[in-house]
mmCIF file of C-alpha atoms and ligand atoms in Angstrom:
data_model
loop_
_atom_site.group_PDB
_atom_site.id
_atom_site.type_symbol
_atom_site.label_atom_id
_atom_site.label_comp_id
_atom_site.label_asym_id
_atom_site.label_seq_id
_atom_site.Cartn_x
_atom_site.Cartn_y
_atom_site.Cartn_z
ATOM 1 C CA UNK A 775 -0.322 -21.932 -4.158
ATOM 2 C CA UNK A 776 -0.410 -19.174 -2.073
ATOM 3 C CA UNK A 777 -2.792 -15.639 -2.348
ATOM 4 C CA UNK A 778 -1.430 -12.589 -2.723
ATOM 5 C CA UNK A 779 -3.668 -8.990 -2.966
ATOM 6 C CA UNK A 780 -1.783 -6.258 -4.069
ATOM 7 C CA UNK A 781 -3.486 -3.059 -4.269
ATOM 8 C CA UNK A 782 -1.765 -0.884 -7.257
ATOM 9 C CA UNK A 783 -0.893 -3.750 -8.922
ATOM 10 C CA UNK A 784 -1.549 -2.511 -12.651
ATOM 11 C CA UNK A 785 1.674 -0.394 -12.508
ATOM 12 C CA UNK A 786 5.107 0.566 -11.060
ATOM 13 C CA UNK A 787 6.168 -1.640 -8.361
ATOM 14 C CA UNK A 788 2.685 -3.443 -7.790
ATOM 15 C CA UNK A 789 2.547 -5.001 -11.251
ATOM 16 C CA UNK A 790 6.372 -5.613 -11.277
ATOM 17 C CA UNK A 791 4.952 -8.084 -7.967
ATOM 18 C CA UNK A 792 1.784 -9.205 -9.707
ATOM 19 C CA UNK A 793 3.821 -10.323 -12.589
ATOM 20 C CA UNK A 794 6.796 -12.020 -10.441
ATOM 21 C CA UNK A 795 3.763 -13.846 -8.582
ATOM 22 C CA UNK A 796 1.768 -14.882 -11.001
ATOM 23 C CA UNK A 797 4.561 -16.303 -12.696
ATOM 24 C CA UNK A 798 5.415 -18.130 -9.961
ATOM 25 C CA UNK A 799 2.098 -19.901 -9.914
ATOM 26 C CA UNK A 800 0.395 -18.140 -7.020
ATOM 27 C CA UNK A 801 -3.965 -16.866 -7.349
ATOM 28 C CA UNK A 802 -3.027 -13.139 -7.592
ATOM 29 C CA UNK A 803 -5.966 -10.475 -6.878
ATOM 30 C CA UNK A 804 -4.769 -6.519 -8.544
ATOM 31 C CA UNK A 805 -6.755 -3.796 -7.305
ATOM 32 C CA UNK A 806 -6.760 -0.786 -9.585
ATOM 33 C CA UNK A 807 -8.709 1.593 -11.677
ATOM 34 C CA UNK A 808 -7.341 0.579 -14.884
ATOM 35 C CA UNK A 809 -8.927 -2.730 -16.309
ATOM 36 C CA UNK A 810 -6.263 -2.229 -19.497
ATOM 37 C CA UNK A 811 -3.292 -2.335 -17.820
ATOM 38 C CA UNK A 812 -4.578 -5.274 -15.725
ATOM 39 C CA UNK A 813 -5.224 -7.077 -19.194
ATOM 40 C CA UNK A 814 -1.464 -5.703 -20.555
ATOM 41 C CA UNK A 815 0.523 -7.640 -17.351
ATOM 42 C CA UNK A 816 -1.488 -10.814 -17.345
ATOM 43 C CA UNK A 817 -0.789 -11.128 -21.420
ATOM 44 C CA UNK A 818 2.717 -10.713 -20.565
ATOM 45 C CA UNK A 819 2.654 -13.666 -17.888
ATOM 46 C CA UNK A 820 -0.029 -15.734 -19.868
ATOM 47 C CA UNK A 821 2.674 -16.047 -23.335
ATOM 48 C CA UNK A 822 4.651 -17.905 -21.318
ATOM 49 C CA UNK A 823 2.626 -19.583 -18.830
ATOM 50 C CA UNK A 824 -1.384 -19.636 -20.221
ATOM 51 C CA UNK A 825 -2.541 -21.052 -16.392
ATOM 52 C CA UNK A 826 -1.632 -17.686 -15.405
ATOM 53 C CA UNK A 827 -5.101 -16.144 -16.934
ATOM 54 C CA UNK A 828 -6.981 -18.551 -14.346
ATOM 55 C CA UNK A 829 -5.025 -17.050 -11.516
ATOM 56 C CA UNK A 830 -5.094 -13.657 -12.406
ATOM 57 C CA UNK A 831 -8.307 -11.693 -10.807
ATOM 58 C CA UNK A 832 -8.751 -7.883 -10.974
ATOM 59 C CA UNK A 833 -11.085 -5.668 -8.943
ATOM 60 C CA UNK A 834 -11.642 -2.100 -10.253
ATOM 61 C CA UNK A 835 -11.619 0.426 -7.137
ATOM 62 C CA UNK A 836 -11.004 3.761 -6.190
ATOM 63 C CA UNK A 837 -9.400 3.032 -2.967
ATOM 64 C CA UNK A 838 -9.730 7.250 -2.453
ATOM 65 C CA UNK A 839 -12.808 6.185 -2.009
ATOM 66 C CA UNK A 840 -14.070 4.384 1.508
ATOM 67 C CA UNK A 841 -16.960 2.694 -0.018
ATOM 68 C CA UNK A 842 -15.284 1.041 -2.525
ATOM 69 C CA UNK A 843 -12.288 -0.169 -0.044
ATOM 70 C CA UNK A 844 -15.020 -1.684 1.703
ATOM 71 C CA UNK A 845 -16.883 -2.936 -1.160
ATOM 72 C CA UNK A 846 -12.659 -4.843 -1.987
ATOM 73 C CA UNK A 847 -12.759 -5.927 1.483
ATOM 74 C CA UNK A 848 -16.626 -7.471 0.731
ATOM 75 C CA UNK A 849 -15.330 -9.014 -2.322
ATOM 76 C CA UNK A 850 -12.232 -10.721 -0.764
ATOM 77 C CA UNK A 851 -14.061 -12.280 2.631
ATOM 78 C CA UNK A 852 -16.992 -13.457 -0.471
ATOM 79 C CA UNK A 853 -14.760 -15.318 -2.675
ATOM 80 C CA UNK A 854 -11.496 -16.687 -0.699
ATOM 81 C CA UNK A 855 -10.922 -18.997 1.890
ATOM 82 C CA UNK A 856 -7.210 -16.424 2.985
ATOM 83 C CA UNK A 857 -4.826 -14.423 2.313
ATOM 84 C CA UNK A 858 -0.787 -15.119 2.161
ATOM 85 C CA UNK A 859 0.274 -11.620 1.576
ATOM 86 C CA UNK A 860 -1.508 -8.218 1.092
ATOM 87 C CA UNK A 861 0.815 -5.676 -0.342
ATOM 88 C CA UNK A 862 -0.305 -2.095 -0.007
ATOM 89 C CA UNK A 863 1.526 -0.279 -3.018
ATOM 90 C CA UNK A 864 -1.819 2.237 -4.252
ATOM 91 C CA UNK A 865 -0.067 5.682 -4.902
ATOM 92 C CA UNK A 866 -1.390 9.226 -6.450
ATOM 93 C CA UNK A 867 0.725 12.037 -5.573
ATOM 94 C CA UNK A 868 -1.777 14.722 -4.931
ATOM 95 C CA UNK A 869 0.637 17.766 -3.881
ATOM 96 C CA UNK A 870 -2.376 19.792 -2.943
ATOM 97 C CA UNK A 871 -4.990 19.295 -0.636
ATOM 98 C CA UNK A 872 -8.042 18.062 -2.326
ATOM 99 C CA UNK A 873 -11.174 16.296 -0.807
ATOM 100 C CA UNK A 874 -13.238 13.318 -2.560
ATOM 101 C CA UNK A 875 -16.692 13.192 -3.191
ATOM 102 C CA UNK A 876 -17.185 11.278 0.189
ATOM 103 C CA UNK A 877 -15.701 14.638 2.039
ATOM 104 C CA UNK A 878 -12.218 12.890 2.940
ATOM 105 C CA UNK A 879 -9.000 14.461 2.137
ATOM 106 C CA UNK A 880 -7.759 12.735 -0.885
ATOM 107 C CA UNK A 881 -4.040 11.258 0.190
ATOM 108 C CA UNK A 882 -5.449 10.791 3.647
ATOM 109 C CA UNK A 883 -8.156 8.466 2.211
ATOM 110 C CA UNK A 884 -5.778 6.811 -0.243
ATOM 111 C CA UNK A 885 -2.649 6.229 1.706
ATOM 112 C CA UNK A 886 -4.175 5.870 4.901
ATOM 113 C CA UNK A 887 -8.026 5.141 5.327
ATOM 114 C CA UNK A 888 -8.111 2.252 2.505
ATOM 115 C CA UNK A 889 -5.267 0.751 3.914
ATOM 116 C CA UNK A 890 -6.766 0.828 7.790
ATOM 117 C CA UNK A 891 -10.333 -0.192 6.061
ATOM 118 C CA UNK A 892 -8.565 -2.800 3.957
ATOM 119 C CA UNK A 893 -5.679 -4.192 6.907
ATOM 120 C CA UNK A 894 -8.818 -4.592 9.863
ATOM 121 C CA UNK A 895 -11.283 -5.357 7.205
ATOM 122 C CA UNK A 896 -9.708 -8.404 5.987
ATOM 123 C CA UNK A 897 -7.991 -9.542 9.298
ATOM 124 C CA UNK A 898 -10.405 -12.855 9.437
ATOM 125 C CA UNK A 899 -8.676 -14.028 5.669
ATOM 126 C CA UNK A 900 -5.043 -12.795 7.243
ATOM 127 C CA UNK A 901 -5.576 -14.973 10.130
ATOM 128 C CA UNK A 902 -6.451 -18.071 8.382
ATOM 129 C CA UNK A 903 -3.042 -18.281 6.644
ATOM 130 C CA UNK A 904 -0.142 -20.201 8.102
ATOM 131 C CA UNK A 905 2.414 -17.175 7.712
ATOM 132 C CA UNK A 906 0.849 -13.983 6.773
ATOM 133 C CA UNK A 907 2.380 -10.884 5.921
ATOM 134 C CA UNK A 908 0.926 -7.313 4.732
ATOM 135 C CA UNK A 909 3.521 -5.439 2.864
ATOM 136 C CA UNK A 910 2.711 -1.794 3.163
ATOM 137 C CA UNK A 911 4.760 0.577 1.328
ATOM 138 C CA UNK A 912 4.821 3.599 3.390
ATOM 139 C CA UNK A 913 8.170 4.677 3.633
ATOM 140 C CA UNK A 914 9.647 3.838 7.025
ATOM 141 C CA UNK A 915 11.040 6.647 9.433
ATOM 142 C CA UNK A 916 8.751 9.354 9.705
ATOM 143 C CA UNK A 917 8.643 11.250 13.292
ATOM 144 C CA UNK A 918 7.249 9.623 15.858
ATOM 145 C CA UNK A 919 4.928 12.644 16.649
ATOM 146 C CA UNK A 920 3.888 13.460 13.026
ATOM 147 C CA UNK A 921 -0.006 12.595 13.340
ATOM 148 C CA UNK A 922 -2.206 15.484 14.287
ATOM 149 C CA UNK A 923 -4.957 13.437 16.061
ATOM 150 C CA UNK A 924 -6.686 16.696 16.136
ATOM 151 C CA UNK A 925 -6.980 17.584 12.642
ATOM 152 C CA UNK A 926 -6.320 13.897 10.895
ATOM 153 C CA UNK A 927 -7.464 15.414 7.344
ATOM 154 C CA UNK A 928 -5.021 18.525 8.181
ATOM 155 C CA UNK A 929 -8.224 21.093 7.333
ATOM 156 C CA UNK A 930 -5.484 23.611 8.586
ATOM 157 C CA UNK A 931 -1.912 23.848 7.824
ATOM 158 C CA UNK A 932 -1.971 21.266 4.791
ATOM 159 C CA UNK A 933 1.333 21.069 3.366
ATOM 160 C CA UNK A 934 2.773 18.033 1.002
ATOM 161 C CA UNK A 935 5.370 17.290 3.570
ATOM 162 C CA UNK A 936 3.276 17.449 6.693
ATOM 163 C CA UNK A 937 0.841 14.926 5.099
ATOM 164 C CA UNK A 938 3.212 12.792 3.636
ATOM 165 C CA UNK A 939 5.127 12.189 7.062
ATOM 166 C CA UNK A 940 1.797 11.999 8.890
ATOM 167 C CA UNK A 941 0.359 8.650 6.640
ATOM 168 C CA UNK A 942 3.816 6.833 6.784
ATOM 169 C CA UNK A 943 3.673 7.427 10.810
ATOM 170 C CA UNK A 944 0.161 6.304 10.875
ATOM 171 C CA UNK A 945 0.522 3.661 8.708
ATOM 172 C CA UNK A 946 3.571 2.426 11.184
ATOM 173 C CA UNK A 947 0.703 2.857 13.923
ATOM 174 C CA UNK A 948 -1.535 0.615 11.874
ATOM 175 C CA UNK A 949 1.138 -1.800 12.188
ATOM 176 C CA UNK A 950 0.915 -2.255 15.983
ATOM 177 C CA UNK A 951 -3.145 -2.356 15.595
ATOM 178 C CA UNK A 952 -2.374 -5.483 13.379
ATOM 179 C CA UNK A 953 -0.105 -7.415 14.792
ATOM 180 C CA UNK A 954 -1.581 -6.896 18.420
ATOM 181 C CA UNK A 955 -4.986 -8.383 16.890
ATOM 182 C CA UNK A 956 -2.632 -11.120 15.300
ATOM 183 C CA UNK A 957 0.478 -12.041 16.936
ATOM 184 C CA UNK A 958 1.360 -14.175 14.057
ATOM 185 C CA UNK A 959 0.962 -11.237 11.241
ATOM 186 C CA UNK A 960 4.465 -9.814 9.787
ATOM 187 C CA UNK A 961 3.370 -6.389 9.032
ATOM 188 C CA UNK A 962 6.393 -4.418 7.335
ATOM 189 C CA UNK A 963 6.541 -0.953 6.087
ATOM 190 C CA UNK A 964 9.014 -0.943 2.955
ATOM 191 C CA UNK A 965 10.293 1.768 1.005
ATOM 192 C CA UNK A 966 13.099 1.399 -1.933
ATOM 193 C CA UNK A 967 16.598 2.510 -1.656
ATOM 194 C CA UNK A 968 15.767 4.912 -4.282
ATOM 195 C CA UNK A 969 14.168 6.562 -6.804
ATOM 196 C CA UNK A 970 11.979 3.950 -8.672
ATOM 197 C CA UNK A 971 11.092 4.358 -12.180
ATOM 198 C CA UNK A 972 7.136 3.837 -11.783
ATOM 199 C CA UNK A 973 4.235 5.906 -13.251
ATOM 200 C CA UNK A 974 4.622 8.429 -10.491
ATOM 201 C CA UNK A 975 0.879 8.924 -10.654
ATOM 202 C CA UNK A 976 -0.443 12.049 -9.333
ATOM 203 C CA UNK A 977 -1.411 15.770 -9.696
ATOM 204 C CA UNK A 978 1.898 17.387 -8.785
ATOM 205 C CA UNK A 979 3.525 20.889 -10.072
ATOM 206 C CA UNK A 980 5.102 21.585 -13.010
ATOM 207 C CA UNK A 981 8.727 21.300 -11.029
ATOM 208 C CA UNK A 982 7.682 17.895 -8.792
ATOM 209 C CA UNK A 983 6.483 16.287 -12.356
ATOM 210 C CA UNK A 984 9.885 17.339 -14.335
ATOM 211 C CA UNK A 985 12.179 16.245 -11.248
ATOM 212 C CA UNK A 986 10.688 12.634 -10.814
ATOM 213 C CA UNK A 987 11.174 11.925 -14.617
ATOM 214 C CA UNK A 988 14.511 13.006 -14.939
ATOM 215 C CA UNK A 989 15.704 11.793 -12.282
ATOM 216 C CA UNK A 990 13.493 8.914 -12.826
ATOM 217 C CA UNK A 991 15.473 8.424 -15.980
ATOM 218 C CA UNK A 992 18.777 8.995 -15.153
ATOM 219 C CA UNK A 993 18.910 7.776 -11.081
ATOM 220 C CA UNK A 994 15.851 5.353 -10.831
ATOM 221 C CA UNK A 995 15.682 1.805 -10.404
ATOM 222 C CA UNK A 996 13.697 -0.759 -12.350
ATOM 223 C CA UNK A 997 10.463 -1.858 -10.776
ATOM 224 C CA UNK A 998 11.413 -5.374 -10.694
ATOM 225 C CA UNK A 999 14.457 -4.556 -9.472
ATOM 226 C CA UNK A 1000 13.465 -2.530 -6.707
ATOM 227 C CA UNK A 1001 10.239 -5.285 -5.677
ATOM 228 C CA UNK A 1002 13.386 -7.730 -5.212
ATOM 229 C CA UNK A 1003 13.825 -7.200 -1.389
ATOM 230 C CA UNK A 1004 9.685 -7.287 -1.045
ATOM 231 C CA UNK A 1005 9.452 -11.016 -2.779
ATOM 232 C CA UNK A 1006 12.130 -11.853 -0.130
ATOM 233 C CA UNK A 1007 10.043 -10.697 2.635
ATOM 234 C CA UNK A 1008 6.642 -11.868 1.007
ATOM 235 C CA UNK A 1009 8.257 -15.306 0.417
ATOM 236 C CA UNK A 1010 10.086 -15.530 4.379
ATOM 237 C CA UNK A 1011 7.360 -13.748 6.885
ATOM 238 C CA UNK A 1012 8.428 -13.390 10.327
ATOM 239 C CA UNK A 1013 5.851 -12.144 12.791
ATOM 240 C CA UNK A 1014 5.609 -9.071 14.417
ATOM 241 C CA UNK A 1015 6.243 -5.282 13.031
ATOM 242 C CA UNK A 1016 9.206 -4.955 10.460
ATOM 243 C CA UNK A 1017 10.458 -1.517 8.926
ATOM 244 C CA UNK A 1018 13.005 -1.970 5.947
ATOM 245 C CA UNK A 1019 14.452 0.626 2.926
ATOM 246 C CA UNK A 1020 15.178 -1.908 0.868
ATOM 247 C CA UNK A 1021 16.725 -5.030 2.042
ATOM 248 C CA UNK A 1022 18.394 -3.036 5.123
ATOM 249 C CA UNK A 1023 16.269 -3.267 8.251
ATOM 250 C CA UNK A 1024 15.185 0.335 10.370
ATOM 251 C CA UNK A 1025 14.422 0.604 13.632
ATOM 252 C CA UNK A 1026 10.342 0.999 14.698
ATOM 253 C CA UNK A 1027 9.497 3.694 17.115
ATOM 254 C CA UNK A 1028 6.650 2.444 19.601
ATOM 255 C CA UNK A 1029 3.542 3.808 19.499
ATOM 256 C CA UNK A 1030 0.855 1.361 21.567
ATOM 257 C CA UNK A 1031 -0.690 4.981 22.895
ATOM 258 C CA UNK A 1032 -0.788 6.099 19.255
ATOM 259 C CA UNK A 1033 -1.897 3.408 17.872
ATOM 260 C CA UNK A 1034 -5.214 3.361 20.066
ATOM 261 C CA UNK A 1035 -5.629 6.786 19.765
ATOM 262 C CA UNK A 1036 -5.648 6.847 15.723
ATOM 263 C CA UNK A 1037 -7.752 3.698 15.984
ATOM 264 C CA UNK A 1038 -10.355 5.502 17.917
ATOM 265 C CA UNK A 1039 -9.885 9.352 15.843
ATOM 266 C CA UNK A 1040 -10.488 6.655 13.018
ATOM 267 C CA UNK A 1041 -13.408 4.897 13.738
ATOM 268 C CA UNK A 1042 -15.014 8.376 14.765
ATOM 269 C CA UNK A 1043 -14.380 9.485 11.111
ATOM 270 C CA UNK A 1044 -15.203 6.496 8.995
HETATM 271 N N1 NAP B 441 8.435 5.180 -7.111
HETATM 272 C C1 NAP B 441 9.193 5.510 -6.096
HETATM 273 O O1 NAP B 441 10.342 5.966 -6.263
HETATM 274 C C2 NAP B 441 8.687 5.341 -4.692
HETATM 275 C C3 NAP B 441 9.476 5.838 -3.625
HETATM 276 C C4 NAP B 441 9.022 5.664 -2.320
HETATM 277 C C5 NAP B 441 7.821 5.023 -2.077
HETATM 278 N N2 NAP B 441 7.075 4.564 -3.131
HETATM 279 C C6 NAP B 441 5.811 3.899 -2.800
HETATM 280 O O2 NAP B 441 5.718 2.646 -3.464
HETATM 281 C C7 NAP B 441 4.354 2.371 -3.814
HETATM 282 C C8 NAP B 441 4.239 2.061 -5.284
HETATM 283 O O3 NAP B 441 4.658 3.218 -5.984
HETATM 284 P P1 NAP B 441 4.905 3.230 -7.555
HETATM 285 O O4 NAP B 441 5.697 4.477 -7.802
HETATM 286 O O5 NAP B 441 5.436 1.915 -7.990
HETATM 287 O O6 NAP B 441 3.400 3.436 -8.082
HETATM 288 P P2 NAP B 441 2.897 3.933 -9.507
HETATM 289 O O7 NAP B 441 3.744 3.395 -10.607
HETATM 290 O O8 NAP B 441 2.670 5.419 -9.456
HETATM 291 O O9 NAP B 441 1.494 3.189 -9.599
HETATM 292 C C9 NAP B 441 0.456 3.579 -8.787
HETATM 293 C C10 NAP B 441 -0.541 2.466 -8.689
HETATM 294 O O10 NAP B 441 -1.590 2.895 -7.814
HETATM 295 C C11 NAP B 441 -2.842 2.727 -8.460
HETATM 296 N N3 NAP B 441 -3.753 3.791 -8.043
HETATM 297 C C12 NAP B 441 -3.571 5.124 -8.108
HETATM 298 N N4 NAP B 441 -4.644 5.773 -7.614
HETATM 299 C C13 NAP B 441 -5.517 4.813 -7.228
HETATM 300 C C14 NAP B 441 -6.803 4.839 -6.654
HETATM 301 N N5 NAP B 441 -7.424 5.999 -6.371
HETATM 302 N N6 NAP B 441 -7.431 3.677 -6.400
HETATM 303 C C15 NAP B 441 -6.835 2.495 -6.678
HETATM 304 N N7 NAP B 441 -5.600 2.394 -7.223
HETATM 305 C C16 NAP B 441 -4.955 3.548 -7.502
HETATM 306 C C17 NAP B 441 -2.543 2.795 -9.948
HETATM 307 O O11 NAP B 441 -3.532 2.036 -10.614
HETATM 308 P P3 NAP B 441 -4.388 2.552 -11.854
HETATM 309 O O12 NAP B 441 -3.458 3.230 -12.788
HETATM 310 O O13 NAP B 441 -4.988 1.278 -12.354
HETATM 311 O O14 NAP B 441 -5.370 3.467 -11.215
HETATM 312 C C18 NAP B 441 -1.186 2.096 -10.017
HETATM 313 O O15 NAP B 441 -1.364 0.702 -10.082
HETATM 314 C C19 NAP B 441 3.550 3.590 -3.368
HETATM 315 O O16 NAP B 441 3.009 3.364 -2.102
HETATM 316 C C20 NAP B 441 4.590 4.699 -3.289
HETATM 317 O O17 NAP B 441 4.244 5.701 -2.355
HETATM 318 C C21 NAP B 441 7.479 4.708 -4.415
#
């Protein structure tokens, strides 16, 4: 029985993988905010397979927030022994800039500093498994120069764009952090083919909201469909960095000086 965390697991493509796993018969930890949902996917496992209740855990987090990606990361190194995968799929679309109570800006915090807290924090469980993977869904293929190590939290010049391509780069970064503290890691940034047909949570505008559910409706995938290519990767680790849309492999810019440099803008800010 392996031990998977997924973070974003009550919805979209995180539950579609919380459900696949816990069917499967693996200890499945869902971090989210929404203790409901969590309830709604493990009923759904637990008609047909009632050991799935005793498998299931949830932890209620705001992974905006750095305290309580640390309190997850407490939790986890409490009450396991490892982790098998860790699968990074939190999302809120926040088109604006906003800052959380903690002073951060919002998707910086969310799709960046919870993942580095959560990825370094939890590196000891990580490197007790025999073939451990993190599965961080930060779409692949963002410039290799899009990280402002000067203004990380983009206090000037936010745009939706500019912050989106600077957490998938730095998440890619995070990548070569990881796998240089553990040479046996597979750490693989994943995005789908396509449109996926998830909650699409977030505060976006009128025109962002009405695009992703039409074309939600009439292009998007299923999430269990899309997850597909992730449960091969989860289930078939190979070591090292790993960027894929779908089940199609993309090549990895370098990024060793990066990588150190974020690491060190990081710690300053944390
Ligand atoms: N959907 C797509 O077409 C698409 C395309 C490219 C990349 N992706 C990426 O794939 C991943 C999954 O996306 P999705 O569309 O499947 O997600 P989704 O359906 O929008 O679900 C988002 C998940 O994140 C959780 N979440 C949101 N804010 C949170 C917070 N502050 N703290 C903790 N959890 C929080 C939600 O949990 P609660 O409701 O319990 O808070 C929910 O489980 C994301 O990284 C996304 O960027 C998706």
């Amino acid at each position: 029985m392996n031990t998977i965390v997924i973070t974003g697991g009550t919805d979209g493509m995180g539950a579609a993988l919380a459900r696949h796993y816990l069917a499967a018969g693996d200890q499945v930890t869902v971090i989210g905010r929404s203790r409901s949902k969590f309830d709604t996917l493990v009923a759904a496992v637990t008609s047909d397979d009632p050991s799935a209740a005793a498998r299931a855990e949830f932890i209620a987090a705001d992974l905006s927030l750095v305290a309580d990606s640390r309190r997850v990361v407490d939790h986890l190194l409490a009450h396991h022994a490892r982790i098998d995968a860790l699968v990074l799929a939190a999302s809120f679309i926040r088109q604006q800039r906003q800052t959380t109570t903690e002073g951060h800006e919002a998707s910086w915090a969310l799709f960046f500093l919870s993942k580095y807290v959560l990825v370094t924090g939890l590196a000891p469980l990580l490197r007790a498994a025999e073939r451990p993977v993190v599965v961080n869904t930060a779409v692949p293929g963002a410039r290799a120069d899009a990280v402002d190590f000067e203004d990380l939290e983009m206090v000037r010049g936010f745009t939706f764009k500019r912050s989106n391509a600077q957490q998938r780069r730095a998440n890619e970064l995070l990548g070569v952090l990881a796998t240089d503290d553990n040479p046996n890691l597979a750490y693989i940034t994943w995005g789908p083919t396509r449109l996926v047909r998830s909650s699409f949570a977030g505060e976006v505008g009128k025109g962002m909201r009405i695009a992703a559910a039409v074309l939600g409706k009439l292009l998007g995938q299923r999430p269990d469909a899309a997850v597909r290519p992730i449960i091969g990767l989860i289930d078939d680790p190979k070591p090292g960095r790993a960027a894929y849309r779908g089940t199609t492999k993309r090549a990895l810019n370098a990024g060793d000086q990066d990588a150190a440099r974020l690491a060190a803008a990081v710690a300053e800010s944390l």
